[in-house]
Coordinates of N, CA and C in Angstrom, one line a residue:
X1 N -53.3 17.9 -62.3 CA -53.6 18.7 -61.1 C -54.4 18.0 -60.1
X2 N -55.6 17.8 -60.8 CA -56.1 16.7 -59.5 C -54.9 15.3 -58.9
X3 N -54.7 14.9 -59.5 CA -53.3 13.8 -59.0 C -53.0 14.3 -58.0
X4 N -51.9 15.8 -58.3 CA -51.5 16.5 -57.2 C -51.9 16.9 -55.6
X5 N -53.5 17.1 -56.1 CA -54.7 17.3 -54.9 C -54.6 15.9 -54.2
X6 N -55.1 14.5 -54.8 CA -54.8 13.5 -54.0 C -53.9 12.8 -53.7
X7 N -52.9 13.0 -54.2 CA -51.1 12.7 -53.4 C -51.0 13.8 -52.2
X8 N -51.3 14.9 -52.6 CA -51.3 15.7 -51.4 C -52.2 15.4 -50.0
X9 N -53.0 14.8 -50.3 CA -54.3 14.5 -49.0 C -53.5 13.2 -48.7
X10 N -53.7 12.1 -49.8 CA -53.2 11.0 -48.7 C -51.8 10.4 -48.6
X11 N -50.7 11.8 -49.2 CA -49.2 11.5 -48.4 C -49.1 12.2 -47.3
X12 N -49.8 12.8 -46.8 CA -50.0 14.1 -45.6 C -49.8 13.2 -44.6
X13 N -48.8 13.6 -43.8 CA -48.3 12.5 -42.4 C -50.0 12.6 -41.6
X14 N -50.2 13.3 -41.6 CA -51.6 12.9 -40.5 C -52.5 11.8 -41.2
X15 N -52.7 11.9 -42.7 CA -53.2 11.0 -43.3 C -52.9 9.6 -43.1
X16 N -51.4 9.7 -43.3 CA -50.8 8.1 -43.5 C -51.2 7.5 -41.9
X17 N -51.0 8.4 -41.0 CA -51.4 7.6 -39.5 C -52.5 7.7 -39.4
X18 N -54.0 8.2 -39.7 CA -55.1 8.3 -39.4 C -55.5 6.9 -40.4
X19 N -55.3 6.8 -41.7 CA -55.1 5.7 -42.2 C -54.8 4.1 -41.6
X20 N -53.8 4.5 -41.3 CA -52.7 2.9 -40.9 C -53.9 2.8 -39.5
X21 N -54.0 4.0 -38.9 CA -54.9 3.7 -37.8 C -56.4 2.6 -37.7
X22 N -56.8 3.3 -38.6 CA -57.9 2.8 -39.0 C -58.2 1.5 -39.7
X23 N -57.0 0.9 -40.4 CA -56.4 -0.4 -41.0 C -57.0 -1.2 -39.9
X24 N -56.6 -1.2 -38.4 CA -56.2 -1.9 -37.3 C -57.4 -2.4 -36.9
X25 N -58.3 -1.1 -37.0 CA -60.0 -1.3 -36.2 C -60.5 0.1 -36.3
X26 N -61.5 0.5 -36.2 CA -63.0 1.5 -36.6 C -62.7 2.1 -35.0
X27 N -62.4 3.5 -35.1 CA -62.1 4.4 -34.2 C -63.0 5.8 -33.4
X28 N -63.4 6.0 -32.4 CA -64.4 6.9 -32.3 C -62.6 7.9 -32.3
X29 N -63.5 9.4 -32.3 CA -62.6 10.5 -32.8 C -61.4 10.7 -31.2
X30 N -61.5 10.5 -30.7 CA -61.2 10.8 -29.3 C -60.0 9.4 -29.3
X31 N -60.1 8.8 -29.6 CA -59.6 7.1 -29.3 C -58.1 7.4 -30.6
X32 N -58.6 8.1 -31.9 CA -58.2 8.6 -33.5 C -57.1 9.1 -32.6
X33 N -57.7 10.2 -32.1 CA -56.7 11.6 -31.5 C -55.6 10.9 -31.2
X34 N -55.7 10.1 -30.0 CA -54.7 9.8 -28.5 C -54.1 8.8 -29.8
X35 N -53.9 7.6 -30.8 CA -53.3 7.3 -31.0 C -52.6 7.9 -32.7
X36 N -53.2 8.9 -32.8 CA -52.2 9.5 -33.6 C -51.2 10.8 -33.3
X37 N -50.7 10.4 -31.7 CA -50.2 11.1 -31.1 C -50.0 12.6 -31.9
X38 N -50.3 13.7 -31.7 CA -49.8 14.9 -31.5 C -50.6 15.7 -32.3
X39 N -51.6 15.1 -32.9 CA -52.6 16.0 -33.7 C -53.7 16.5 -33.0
X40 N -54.0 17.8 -33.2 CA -55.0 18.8 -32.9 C -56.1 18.3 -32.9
X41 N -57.1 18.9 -32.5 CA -58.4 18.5 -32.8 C -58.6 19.1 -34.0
X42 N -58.5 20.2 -34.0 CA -58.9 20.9 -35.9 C -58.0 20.1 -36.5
X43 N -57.0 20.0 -36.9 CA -56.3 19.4 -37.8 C -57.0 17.9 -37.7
X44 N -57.0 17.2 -36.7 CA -57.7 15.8 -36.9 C -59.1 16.3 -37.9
X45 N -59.8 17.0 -37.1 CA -61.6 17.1 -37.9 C -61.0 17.4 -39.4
X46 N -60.3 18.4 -39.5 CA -59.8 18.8 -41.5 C -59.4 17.5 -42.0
X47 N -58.5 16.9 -41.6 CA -57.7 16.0 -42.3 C -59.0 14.6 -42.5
X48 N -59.8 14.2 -41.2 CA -61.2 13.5 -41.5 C -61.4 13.6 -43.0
X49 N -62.2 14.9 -42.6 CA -63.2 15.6 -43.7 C -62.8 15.4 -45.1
X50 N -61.1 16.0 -45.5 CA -60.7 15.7 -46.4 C -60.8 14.1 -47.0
X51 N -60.5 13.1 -45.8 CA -60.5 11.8 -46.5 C -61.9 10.9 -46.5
X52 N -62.9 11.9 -46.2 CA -64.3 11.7 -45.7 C -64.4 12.0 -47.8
X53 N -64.0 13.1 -48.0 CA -64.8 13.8 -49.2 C -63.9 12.8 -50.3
X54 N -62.9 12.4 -50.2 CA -62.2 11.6 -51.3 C -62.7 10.3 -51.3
X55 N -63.3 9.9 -50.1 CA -64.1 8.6 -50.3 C -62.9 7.6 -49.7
X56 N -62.1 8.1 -49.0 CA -61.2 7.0 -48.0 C -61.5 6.5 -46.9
X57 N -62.7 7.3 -46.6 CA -63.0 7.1 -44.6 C -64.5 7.1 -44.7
X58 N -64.9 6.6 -43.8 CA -67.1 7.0 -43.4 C -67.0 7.3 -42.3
X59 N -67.8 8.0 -42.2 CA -68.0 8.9 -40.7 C -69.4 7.8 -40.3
X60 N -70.2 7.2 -38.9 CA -70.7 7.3 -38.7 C -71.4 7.5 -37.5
X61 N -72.2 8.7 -37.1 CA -73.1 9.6 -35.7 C -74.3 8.6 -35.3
X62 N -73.7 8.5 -34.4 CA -74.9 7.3 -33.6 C -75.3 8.3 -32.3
X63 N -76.8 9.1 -32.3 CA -77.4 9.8 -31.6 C -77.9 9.3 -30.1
X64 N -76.6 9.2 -29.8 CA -76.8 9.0 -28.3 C -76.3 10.2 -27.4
X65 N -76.3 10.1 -26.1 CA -76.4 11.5 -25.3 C -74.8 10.9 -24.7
X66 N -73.7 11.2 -24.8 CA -73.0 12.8 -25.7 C -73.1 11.6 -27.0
X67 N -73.4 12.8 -28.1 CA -73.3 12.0 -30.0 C -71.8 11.1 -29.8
X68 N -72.1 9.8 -30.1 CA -70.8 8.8 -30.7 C -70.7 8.8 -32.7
X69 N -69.3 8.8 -32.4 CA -68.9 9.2 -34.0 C -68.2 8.2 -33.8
X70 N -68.0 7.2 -35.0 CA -67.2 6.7 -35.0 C -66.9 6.7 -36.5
X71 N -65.0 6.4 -36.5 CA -64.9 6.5 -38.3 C -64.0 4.9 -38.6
X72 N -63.9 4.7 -39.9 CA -63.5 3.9 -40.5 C -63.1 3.9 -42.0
X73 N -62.5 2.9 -42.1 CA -62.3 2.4 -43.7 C -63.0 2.2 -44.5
X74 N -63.1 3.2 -45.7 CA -64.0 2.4 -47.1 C -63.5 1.3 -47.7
X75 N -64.1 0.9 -48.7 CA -63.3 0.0 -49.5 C -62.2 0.6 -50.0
X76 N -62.1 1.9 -50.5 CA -61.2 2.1 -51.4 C -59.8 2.5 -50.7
X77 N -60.7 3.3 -49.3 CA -59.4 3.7 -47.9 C -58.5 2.1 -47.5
X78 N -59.0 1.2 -47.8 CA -59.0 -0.4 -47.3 C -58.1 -0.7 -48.6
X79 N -57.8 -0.2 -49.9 CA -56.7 -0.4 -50.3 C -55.7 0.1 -50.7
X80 N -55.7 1.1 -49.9 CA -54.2 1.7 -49.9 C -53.7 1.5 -48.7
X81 N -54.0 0.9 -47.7 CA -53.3 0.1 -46.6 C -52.0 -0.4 -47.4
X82 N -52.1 -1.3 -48.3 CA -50.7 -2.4 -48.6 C -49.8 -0.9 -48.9
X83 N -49.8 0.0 -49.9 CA -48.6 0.8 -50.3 C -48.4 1.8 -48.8
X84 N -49.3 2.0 -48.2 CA -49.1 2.7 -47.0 C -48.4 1.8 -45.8
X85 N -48.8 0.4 -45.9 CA -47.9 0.0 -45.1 C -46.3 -0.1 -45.3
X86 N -46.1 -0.4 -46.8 CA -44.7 -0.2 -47.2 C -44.1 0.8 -46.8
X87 N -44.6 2.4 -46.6 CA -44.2 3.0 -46.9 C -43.8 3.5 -45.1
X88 N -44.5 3.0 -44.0 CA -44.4 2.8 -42.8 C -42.9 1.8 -42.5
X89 N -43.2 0.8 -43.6 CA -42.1 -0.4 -42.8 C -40.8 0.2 -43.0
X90 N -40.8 0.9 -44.7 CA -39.4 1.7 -45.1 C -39.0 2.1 -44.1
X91 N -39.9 3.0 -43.4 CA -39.3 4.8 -42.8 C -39.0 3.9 -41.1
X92 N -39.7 2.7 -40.8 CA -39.2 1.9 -39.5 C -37.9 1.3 -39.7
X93 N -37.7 0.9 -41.3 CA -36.5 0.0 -41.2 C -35.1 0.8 -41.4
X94 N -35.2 2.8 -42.1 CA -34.4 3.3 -42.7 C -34.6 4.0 -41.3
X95 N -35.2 4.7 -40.0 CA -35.2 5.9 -39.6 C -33.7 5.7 -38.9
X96 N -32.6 5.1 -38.6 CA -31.5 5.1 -38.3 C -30.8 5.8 -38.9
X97 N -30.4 5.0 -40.6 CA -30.2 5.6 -41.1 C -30.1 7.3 -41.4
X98 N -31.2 7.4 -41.9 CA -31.8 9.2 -41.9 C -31.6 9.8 -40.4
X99 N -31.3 9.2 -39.3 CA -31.1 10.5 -38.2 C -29.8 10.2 -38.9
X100 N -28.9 9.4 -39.0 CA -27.4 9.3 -38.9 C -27.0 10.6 -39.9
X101 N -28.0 10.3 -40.7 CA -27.4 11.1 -42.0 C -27.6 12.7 -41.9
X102 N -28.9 12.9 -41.0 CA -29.4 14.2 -40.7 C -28.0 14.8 -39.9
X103 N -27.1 14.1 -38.7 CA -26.6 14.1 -38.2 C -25.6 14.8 -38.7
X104 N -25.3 14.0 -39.7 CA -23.9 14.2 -40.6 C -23.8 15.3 -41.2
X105 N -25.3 15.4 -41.9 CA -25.5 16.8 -42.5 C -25.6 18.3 -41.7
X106 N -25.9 18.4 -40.3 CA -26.0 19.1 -39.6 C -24.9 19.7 -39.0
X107 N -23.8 18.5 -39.0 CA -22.4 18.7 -38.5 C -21.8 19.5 -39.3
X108 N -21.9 18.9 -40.8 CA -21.2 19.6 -41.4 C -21.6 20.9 -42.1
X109 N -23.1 21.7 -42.0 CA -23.0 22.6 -42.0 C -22.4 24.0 -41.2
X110 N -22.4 23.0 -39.7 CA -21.8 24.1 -38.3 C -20.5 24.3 -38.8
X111 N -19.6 23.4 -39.2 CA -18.4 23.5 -39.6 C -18.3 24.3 -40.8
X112 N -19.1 24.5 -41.8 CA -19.2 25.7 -42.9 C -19.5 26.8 -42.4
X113 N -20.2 27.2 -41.2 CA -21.0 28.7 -40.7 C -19.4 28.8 -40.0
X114 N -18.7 28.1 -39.7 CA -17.4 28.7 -38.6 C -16.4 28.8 -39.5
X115 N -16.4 28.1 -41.0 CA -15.2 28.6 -41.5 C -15.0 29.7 -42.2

């Protein structure tokens, strides 16, 4: 069950990009947002938090006037980069494929609802 809990946190598409993100360079939250295109602020702060408490990410609050947050990679967030990148290059090298096939599959259900 716990397994389940942590495949679930760090296969979570917000994860894998907030991850790969942070691979690149140490991110204030605002900077996180804009390049993991399309995520919320709550969903960004939950999905953090989550990989804050599993020990993938560090938060660190530098008390200046507005508060700067900045996050990054632990050690352990710093090795799952290699299988996370794999798993980026797949879905870059296959996403043709899979629209083609979504395609295919979509066609041919329209053609089942008409016959």
């Amino acid at each position: 069950m716990l397994n389940r809990q942590i495949l679930d946190t760090v296969g979570d598409k917000w994860s894998v990009l907030i991850i790969t993100n942070l691979g690149v360079q140490n991110l204030r939250f605002k900077e996180l947002q804009r390049r993991s295109g399309g995520i919320s602020q709550r969903m960004l702060t939950q999905t953090l938090r989550h990989l804050e408490r599993d020990g993938l990410v560090w938060r660190k609050a530098t008390p200046t006037v507005p508060l700067t947050v900045e996050y990054g990679l632990t050690e352990l967030g710093n090795s799952l980069l290699g299988p996370l990148s794999g798993l980026v290059e797949w879905v870059n090298g296959n996403s043709g494929d899979i629209i083609q096939a979504r395609s295919g599959y979509d066609d041919r259900q329209k053609e089942s609802e008409t016959e």
